[in-house]
Tab-separated table of C-alpha atoms in Angstrom:
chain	number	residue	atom	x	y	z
A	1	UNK	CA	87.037	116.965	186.865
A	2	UNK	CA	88.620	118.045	190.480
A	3	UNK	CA	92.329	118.195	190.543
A	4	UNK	CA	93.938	114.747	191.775
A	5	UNK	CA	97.626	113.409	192.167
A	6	UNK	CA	99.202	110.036	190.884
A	7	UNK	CA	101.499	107.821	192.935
A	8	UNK	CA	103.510	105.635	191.407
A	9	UNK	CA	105.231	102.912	193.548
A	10	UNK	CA	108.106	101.384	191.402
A	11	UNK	CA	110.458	98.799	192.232
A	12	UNK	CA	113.229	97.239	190.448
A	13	UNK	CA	114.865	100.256	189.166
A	14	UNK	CA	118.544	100.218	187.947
A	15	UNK	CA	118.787	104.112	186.109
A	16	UNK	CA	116.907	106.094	188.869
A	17	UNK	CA	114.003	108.463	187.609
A	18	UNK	CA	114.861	111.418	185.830
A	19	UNK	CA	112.893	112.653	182.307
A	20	UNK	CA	114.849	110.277	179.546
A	21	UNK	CA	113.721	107.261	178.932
A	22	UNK	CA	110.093	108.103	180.572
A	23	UNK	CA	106.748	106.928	178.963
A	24	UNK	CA	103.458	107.728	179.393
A	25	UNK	CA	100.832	104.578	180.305
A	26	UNK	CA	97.084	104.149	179.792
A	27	UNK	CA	96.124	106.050	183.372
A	28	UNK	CA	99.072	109.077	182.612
A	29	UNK	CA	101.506	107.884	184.873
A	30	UNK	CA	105.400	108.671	184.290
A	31	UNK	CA	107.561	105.612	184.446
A	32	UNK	CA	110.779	104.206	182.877
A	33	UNK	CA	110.324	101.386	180.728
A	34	UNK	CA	112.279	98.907	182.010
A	35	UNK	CA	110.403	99.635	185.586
A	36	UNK	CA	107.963	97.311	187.373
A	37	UNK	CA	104.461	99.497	188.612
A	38	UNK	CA	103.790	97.539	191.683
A	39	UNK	CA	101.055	99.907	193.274
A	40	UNK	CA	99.335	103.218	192.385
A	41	UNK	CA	97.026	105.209	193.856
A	42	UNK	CA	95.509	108.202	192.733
A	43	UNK	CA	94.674	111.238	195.426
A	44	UNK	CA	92.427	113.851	195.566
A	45	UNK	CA	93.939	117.400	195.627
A	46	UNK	CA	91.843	118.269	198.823
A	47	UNK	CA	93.771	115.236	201.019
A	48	UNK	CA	97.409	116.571	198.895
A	49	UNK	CA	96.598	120.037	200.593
A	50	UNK	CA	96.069	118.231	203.892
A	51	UNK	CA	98.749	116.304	204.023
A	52	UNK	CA	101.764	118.985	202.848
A	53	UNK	CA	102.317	120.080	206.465
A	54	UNK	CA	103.010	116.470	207.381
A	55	UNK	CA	105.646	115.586	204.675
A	56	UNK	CA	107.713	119.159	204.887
A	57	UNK	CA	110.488	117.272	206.502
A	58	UNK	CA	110.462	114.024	204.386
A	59	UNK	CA	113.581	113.774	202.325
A	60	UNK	CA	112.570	113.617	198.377
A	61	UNK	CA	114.239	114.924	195.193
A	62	UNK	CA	113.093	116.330	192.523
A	63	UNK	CA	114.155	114.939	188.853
A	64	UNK	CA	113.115	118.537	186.885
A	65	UNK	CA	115.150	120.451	189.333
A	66	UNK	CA	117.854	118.005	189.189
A	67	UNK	CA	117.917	118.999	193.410
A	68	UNK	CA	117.420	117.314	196.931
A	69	UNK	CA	114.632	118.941	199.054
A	70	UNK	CA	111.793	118.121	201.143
A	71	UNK	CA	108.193	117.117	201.133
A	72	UNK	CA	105.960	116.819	198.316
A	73	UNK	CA	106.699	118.931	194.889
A	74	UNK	CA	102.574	120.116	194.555
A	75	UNK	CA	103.345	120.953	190.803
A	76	UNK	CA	105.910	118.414	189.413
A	77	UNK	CA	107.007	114.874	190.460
A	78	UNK	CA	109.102	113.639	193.486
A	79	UNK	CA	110.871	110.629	193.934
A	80	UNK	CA	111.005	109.159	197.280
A	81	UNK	CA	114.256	107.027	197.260
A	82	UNK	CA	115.585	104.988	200.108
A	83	UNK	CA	115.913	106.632	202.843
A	84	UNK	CA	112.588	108.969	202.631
A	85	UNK	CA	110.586	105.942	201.461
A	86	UNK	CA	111.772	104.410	205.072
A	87	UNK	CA	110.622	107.367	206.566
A	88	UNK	CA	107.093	108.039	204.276
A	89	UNK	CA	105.842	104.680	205.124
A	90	UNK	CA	106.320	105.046	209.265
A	91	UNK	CA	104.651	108.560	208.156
A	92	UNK	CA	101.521	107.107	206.086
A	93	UNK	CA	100.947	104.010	208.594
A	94	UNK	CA	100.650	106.692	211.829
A	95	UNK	CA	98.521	108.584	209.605
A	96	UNK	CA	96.231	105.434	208.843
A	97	UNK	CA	96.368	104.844	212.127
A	98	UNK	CA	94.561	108.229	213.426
A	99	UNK	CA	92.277	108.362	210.742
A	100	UNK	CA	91.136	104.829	212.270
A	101	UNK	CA	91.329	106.023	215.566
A	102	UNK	CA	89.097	108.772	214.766
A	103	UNK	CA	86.711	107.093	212.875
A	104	UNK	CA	86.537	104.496	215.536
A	105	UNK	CA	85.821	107.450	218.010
A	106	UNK	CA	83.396	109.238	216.190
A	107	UNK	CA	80.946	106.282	215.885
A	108	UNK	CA	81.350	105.257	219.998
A	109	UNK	CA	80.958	109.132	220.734
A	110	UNK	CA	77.856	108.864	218.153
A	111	UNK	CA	76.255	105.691	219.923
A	112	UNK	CA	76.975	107.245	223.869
A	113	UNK	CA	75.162	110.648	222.841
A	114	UNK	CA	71.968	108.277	221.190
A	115	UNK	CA	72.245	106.756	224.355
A	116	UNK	CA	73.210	103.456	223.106
């Protein structure tokens, strides 16, 4: 089975995330108990690799480290609070964006060069 990465989107949370209190669920996701799981999505390693260089500067911490920092922890979990989350979803919605773009590109370059 290829390497993949679990995201979590939680809401509701009075304690923060850190390691007490934390269960494990049915699909091996990390939450707190008295959390709500509103959304997850589960990655493959190869589009984690890609997309490293783009959240380097995205403010996360890091509950095992007990430490601030930035971008994506590749072995460990990151939480995303506030402020990052504000910045992670402008990040992941201009990232949708180009992969549309492209995608949208590749097919009219596709139908000019068939001669369509």
């Amino acid at each position: 089975m290829a390497l993949q990465h679990e995201f979590v989107f939680v809401s509701n949370e009075e304690k923060g995330l850190d390691f007490i209190g934390i269960d494990w669920i049915e699909l091996c996701f990390l939450y707190k108990e008295e959390a709500t799981i509103d959304e997850c999505v589960v990655l493959s390693d190869e589009l984690i690799v890609y997309l490293l260089d783009f959240t380097h500067w995205l403010p996360t911490y890091y509950p095992a480290k007990r430490a601030e920092g930035f971008g994506i922890h590749y072995y460990g979990i990151t939480k995303i609070e506030q402020q990052g989350a504000v910045i992670a979803e402008q990040l992941f919605c201009s990232l949708v964006n180009m992969f549309f773009s492209s995608a949208r590109n590749n097919r009219t370059d596709r139908a000019v060069s068939m001669g369509k």
